[in-house]
XYZ file of N, CA and C in Angstrom:
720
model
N -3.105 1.227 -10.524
C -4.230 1.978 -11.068
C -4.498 3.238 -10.255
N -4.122 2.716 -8.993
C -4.976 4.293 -7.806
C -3.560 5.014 -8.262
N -2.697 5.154 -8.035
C -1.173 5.483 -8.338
C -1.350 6.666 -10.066
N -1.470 5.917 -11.170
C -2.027 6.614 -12.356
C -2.675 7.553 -12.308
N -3.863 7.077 -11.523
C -5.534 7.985 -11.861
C -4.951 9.244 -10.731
N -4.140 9.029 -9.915
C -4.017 10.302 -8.961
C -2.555 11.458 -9.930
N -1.803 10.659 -10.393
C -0.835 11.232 -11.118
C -1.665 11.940 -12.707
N -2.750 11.604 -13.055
C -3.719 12.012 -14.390
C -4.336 13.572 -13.568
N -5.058 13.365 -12.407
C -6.064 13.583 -11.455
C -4.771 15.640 -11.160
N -3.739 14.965 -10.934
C -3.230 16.308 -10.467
C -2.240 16.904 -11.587
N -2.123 16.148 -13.024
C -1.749 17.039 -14.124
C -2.807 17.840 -14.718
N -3.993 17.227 -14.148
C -5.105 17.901 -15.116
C -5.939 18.455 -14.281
N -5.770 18.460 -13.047
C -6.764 19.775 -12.011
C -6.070 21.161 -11.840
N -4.611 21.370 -12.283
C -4.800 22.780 -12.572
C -4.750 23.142 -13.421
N -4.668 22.654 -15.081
C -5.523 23.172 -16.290
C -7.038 23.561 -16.107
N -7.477 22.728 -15.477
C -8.984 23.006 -14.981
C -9.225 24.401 -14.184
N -8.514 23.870 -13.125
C -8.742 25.460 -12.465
C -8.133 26.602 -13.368
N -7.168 26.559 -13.678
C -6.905 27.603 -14.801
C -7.766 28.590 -15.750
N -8.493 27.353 -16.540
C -9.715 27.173 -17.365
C -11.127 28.209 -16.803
N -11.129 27.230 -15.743
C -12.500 28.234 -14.706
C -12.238 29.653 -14.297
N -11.095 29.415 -13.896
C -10.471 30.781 -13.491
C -10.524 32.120 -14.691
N -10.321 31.610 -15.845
C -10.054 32.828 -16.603
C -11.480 33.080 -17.179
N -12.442 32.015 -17.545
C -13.531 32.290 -17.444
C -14.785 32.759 -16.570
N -14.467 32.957 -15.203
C -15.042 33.313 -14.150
C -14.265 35.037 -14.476
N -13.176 35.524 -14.412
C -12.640 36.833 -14.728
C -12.850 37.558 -15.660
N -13.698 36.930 -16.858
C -13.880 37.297 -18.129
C -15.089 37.605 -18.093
N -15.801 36.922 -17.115
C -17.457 37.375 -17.065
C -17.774 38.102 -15.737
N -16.852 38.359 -14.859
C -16.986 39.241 -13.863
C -16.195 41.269 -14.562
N -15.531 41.114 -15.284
C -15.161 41.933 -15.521
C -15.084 41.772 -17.503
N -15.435 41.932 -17.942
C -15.848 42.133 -19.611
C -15.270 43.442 -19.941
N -15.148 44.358 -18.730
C -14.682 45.796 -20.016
C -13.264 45.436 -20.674
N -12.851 46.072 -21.741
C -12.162 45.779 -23.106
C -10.921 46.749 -22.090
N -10.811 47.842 -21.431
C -9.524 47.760 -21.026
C -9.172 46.986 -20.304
N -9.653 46.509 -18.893
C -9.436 45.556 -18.217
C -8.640 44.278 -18.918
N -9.140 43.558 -19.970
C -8.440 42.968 -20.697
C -7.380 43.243 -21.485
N -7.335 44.325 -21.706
C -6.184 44.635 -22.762
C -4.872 45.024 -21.052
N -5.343 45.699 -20.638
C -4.148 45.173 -19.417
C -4.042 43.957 -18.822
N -4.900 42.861 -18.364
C -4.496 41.764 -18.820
C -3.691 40.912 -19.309
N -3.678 41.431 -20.575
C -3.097 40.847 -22.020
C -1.538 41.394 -21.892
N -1.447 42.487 -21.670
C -0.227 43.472 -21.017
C 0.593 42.785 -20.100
N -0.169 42.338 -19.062
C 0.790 41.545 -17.755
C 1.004 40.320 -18.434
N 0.149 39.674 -18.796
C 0.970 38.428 -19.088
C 2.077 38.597 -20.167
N 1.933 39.107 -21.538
C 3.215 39.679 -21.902
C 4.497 40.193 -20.919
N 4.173 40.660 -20.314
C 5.501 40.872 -19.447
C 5.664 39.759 -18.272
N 5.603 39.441 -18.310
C 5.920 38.190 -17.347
C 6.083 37.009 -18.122
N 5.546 36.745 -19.394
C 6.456 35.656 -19.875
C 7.088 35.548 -20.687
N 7.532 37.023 -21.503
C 8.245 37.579 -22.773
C 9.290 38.729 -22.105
N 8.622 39.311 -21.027
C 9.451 40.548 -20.311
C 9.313 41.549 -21.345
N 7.872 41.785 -22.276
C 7.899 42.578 -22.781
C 6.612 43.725 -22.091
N 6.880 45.364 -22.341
C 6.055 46.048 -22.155
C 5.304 46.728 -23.080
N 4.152 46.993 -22.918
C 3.261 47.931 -24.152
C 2.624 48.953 -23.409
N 2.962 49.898 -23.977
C 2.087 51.549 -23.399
C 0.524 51.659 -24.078
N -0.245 51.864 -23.513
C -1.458 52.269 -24.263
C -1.492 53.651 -24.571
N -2.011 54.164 -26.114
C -2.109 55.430 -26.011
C -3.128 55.989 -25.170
N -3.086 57.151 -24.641
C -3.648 58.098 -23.876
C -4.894 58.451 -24.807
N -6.246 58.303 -23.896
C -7.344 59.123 -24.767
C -7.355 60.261 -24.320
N -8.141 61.046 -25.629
C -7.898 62.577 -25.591
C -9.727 62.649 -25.592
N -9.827 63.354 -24.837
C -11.110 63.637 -24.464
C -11.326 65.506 -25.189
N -12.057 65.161 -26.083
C -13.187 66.758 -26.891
C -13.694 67.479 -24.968
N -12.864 69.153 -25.627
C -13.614 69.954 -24.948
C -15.161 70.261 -24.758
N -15.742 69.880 -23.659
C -17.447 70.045 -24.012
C -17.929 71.435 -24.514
N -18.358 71.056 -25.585
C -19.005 71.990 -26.366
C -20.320 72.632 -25.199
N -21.047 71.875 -24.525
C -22.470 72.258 -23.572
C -21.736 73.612 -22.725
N -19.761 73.540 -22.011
C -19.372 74.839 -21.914
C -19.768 75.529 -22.269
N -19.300 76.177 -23.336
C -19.804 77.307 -24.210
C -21.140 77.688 -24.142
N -22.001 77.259 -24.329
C -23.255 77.719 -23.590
C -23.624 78.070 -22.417
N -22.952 77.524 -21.576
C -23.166 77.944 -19.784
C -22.537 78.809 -19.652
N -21.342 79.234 -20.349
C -20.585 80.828 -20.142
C -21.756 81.538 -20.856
N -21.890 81.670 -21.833
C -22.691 82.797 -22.913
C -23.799 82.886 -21.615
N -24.325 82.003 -21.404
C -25.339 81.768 -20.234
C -25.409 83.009 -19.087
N -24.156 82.566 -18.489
C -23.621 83.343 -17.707
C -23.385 84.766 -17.723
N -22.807 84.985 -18.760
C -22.575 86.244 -19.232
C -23.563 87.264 -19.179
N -24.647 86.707 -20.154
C -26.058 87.296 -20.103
C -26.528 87.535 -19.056
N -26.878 86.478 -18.049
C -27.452 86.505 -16.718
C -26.639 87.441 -15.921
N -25.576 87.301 -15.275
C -24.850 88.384 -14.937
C -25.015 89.946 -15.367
N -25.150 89.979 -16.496
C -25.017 91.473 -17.404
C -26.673 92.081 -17.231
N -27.422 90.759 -17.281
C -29.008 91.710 -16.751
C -29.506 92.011 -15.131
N -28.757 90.786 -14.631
C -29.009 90.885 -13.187
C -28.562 92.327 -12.182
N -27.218 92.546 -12.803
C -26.486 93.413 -11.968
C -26.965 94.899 -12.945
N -27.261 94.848 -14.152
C -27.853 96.115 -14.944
C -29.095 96.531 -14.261
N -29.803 96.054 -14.195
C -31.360 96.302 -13.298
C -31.014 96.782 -11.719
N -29.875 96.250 -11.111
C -29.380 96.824 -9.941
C -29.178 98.299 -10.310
N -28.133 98.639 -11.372
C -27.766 100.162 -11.853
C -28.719 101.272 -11.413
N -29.765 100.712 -12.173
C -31.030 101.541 -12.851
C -32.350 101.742 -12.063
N -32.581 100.270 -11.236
C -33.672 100.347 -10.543
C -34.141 101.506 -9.321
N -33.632 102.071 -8.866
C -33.618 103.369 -8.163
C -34.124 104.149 -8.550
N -33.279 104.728 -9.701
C -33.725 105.963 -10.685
C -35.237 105.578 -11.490
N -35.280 104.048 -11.882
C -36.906 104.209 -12.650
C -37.749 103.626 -11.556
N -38.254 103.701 -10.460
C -39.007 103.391 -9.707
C -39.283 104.830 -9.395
N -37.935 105.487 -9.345
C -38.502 107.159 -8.673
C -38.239 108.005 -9.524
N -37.647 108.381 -10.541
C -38.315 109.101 -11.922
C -39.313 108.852 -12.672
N -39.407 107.432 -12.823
C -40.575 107.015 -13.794
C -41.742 106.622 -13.801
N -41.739 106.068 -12.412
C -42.667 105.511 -11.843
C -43.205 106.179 -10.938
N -42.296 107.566 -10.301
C -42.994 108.644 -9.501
C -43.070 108.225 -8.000
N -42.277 106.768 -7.538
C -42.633 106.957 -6.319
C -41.657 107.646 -5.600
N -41.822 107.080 -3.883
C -40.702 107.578 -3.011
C -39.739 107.461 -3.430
N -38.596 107.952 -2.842
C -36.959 107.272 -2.644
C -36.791 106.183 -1.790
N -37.838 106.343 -0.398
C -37.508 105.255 0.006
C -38.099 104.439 -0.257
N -39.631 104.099 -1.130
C -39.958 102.965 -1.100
C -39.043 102.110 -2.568
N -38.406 103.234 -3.302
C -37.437 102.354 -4.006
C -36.124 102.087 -3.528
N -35.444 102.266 -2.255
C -34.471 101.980 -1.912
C -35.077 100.252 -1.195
N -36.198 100.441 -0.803
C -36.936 98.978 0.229
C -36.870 97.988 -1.012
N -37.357 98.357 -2.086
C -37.672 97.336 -3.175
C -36.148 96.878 -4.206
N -34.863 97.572 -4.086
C -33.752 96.987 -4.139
C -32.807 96.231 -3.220
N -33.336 96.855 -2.020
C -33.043 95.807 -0.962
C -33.786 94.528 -0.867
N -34.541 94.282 -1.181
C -35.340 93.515 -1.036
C -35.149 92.265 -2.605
N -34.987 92.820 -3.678
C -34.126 92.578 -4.972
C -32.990 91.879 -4.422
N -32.122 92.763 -3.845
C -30.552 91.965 -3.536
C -30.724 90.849 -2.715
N -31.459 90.778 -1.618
C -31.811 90.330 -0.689
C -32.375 88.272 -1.477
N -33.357 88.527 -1.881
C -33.828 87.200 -2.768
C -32.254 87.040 -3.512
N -31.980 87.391 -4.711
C -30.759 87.274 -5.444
C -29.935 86.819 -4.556
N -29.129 87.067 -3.421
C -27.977 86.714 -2.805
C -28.515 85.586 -2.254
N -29.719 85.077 -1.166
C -30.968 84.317 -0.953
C -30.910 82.798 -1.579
N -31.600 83.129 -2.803
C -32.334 81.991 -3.435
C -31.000 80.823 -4.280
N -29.371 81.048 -4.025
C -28.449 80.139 -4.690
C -28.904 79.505 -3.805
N -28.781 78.948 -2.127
C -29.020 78.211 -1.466
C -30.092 77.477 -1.634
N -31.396 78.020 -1.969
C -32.571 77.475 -2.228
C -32.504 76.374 -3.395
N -31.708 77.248 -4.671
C -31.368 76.430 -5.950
C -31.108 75.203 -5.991
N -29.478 75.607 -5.295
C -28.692 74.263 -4.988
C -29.747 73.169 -3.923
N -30.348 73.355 -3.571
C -30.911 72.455 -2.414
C -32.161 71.785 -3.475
N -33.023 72.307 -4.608
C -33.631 72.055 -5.206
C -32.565 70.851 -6.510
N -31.556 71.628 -6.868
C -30.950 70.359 -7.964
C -30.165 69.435 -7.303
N -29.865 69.658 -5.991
C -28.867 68.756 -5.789
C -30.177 67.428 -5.028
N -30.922 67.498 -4.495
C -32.042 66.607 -3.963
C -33.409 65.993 -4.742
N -34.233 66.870 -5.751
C -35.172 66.946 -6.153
C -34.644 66.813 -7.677
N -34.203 67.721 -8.482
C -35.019 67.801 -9.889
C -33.279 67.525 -10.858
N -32.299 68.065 -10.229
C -30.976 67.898 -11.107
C -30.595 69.476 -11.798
N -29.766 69.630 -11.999
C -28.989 70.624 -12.448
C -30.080 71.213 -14.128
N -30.006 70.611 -14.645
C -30.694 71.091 -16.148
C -31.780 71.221 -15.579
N -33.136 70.719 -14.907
C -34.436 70.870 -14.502
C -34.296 72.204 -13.514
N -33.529 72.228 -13.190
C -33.821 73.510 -12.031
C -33.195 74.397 -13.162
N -32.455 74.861 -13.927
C -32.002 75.895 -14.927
C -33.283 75.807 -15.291
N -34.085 74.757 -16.144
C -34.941 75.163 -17.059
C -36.361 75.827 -16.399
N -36.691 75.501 -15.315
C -37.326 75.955 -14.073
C -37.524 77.390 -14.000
N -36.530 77.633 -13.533
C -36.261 79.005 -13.207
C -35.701 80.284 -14.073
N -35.187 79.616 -15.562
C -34.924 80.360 -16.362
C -36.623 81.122 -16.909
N -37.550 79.893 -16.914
C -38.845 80.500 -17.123
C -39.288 81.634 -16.020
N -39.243 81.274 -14.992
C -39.390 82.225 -14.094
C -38.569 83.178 -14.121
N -37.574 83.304 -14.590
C -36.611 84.535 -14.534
C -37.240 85.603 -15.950
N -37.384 84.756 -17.070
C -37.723 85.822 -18.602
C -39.271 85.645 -17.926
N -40.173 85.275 -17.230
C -41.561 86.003 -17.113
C -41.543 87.159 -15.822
N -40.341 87.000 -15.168
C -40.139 88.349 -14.453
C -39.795 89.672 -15.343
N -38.847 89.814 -16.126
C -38.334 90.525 -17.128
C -39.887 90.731 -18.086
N -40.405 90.040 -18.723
C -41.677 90.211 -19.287
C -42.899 91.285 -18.416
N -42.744 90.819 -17.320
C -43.867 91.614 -16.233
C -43.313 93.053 -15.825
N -42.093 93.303 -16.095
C -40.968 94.724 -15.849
C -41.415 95.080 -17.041
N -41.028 94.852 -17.816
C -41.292 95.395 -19.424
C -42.720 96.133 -19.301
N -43.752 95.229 -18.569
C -45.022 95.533 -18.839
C -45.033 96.979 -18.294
N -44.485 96.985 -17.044
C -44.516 97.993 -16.362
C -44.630 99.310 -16.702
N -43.347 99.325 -18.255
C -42.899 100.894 -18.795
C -44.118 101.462 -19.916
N -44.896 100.325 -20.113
C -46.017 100.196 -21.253
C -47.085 101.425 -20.406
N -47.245 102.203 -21.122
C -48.361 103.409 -20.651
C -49.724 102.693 -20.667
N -50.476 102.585 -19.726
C -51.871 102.266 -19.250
C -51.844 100.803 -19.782
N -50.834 100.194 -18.562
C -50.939 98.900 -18.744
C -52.550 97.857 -17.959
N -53.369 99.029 -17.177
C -54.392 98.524 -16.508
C -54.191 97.681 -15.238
N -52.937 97.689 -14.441
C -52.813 96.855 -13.526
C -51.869 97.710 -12.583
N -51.968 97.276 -11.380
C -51.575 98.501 -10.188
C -49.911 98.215 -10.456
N -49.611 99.613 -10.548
C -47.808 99.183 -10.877
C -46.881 98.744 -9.564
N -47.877 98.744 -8.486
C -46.874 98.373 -7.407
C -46.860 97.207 -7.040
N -47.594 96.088 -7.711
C -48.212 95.078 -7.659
C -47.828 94.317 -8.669
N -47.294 94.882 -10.119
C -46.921 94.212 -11.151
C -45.067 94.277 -10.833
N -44.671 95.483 -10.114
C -42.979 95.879 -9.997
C -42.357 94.516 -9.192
N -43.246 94.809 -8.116
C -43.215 94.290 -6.885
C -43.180 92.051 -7.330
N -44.242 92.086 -8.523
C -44.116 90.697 -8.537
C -42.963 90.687 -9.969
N -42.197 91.464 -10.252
C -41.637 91.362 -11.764
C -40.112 91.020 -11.222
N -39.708 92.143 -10.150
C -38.532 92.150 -9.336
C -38.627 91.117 -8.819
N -39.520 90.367 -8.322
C -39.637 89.100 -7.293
C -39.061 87.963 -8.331
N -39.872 87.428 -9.099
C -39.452 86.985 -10.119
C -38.323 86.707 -10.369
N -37.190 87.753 -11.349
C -36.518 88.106 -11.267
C -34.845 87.459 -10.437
N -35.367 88.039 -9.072
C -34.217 88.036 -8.357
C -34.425 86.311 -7.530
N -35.589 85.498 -7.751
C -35.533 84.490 -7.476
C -34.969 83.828 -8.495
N -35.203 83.451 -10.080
C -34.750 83.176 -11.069
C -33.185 82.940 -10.918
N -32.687 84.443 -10.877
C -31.321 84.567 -10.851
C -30.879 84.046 -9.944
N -31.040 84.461 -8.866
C -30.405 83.589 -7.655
C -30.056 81.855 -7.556
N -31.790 81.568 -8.059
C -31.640 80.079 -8.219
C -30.218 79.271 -9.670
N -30.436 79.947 -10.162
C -29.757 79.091 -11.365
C -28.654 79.801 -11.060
N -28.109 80.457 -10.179
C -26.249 81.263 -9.991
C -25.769 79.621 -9.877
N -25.962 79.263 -8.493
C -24.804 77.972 -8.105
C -25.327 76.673 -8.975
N -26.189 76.420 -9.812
C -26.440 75.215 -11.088
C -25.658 75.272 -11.940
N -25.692 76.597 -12.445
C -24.834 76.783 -13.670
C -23.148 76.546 -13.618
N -22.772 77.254 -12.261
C -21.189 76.639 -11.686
C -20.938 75.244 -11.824
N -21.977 74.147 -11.511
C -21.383 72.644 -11.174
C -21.806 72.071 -12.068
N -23.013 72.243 -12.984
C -23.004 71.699 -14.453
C -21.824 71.817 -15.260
N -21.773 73.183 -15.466
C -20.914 73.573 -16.405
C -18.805 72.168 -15.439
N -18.909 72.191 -14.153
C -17.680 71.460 -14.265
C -18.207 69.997 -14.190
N -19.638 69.936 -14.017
C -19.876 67.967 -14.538
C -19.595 67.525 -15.712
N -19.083 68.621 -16.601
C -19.197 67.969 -18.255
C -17.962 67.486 -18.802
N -16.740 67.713 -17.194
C -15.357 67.622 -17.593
C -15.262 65.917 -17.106
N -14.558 65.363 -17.982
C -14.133 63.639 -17.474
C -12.461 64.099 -16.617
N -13.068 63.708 -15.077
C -11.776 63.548 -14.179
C -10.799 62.429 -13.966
N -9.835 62.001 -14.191
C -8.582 63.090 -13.842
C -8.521 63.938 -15.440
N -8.666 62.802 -15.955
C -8.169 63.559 -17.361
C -8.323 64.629 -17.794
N -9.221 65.419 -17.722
C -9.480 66.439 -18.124
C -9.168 67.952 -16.820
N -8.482 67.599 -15.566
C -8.390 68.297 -14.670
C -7.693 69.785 -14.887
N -6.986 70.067 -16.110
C -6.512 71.114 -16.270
C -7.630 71.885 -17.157
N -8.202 71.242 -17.895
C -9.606 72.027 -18.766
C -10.674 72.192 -17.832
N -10.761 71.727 -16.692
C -11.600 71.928 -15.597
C -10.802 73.677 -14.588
N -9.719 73.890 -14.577
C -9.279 74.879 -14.019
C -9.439 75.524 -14.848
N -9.300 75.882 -15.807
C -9.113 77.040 -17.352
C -10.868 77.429 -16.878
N -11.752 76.382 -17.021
C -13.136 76.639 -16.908
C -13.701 77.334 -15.435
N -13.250 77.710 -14.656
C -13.267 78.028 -13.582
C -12.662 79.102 -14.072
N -12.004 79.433 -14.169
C -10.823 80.894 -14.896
C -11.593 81.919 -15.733
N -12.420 80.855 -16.490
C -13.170 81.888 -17.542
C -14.349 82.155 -17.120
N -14.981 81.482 -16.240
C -16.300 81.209 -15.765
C -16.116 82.702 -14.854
N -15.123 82.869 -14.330
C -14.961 84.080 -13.031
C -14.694 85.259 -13.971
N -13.831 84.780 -15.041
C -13.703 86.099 -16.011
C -15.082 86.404 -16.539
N -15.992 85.832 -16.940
C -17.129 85.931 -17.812
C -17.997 86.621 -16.732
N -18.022 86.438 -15.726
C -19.029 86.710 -14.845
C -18.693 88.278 -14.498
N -17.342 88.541 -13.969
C -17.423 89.603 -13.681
C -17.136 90.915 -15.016
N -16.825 90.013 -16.362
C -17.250 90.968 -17.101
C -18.126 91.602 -17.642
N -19.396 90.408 -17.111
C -20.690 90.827 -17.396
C -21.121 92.339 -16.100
N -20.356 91.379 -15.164
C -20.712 92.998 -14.515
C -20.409 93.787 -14.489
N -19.115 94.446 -15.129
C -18.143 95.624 -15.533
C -19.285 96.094 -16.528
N -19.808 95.559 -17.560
C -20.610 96.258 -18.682
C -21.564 96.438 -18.069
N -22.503 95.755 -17.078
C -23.800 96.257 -16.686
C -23.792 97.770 -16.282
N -22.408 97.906 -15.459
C -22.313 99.488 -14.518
C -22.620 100.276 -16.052
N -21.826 99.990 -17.192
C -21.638 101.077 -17.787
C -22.901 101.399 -19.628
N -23.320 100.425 -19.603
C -23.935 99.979 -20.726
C -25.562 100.859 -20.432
N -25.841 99.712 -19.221
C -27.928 100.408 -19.466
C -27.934 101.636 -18.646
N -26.545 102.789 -17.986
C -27.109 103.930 -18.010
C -26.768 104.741 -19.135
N -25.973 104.377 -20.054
C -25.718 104.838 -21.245
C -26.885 104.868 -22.224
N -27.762 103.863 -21.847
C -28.448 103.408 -23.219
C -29.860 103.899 -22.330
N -30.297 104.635 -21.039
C -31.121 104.954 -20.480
C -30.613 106.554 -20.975
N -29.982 106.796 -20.777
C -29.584 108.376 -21.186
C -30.081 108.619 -22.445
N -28.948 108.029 -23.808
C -29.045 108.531 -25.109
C -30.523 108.227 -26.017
N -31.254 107.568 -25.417
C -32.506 106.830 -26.236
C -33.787 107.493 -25.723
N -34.671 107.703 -26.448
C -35.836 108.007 -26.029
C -37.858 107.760 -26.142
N -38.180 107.515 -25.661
C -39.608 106.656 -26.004
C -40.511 107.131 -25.387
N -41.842 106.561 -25.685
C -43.059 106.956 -25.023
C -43.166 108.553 -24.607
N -42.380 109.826 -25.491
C -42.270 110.828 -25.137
C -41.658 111.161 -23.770
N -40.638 110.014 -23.202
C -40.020 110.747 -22.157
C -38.551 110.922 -22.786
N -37.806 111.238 -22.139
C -36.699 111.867 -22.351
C -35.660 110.275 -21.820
N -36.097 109.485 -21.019
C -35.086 108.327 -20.639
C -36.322 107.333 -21.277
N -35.756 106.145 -22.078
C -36.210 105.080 -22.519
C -35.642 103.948 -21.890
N -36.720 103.723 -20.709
C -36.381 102.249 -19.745
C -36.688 100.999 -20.506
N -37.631 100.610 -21.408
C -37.801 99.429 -22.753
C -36.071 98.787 -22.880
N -35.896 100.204 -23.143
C -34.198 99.575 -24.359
C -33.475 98.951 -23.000
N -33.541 99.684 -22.257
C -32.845 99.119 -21.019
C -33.362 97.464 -20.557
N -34.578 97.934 -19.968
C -34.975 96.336 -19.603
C -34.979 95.009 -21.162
N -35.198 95.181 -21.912
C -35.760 94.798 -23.060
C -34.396 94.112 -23.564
């Protein structure tokens, strides 16, 4: 009898463990590829057969395309207001030369500045989209408060409205420069997508600096040929 029950005892304790075993693996790991490779090895090991899985193809992110156009824009107003700001602080606005050379330094100065600030705000605090949406407000109510500026008897001291419009402005921009870079490559799935991640980097550098090739040449063109408020240069069309 002891002889039997031990010969029963060890045909049927590793079906058991078997049993436990594949059910303990099945509920520690449930994802559907995991199993389907699985399913793969044991086919080959007791048929010696192999199966390839097809390759998923992962959709170009469409949210791209918006962070370039993004870009583009931002670039093309940031570095346009660099062009120009000289000439309408001291043609239009009548002041010094130097106190408009202090107030583009001071422009570049925040702008080059505030990526560090950005990045330190999305990467700790608020995330990549919250700090864009952040500071994009702050960037179009800087542009809004410039605008105000060219408005004849706007009732408010213009060195005080320039002074907070430029501020604005060049914090805005600054902040959302380095967000917009690492969003725009969070939207790529790695490895797979590692060559649509370089192309995006490619265009991202093309887009940027073509925005600034047109800034040089666009708003003194369009400050020249246009004219408003009875002056002879129309800063509106420019900032606007």
């Amino acid at each position: 009898m002891f002889r039997a029950s031990q010969i029963v005892s060890e045909e049927t304790l590793p079906a058991l463990f078997e049993s436990t075993t594949s059910i303990s693996e099945d509920d520690i790991q449930p994802d559907p590829s995991t199993y389907l490779r699985k399913y793969d090895r044991r086919l080959s090991l007791k048929y010696g057969l192999t199966t390839t899985l097809p390759p998923i193809k992962y959709k170009y992110p469409l949210a791209v395309i918006f962070l370039l156009t993004t870009k583009f824009f931002e670039a093309f107003a940031a570095n346009g207001i660099r062009t120009v700001l000289v000439l309408y602080i001291r043609d239009d606005l009548y002041f010094s030369e130097g106190f408009a050379t202090i107030m583009l330094h001071i422009f570049n100065f925040f702008g080059q500045f505030c990526p560090i600030f950005g990045a330190i705000l999305a990467d700790s605090y608020f995330g990549n989209v919250r700090t864009i949406s952040y500071f994009c407000i702050l960037y179009a109510t800087g542009w809004i408060l410039l605008i105000l500026t060219v408005m004849p008897a706007v009732g408010v001291s213009l060195i005080f409205l320039v002074s907070v419009s430029l501020l604005f402005i060049a914090i805005g921009n600054g902040s959302i420069r380095a967000c917009i870079t690492s969003l725009g490559a969070q939207q790529f799935k790695l490895p797979e997508q590692a060559t649509r991640l370089a192309e995006y980097f490619s265009l991202y550098y093309f887009v940027y600096y073509f925005g600034i090739l047109l800034s040089k040449i666009l708003p003194p063109l369009v400050r020249a040929k246009s004219q408003c408020f009875g002056k002879t240069d129309c800063y509106p069309a420019v900032f606007g």
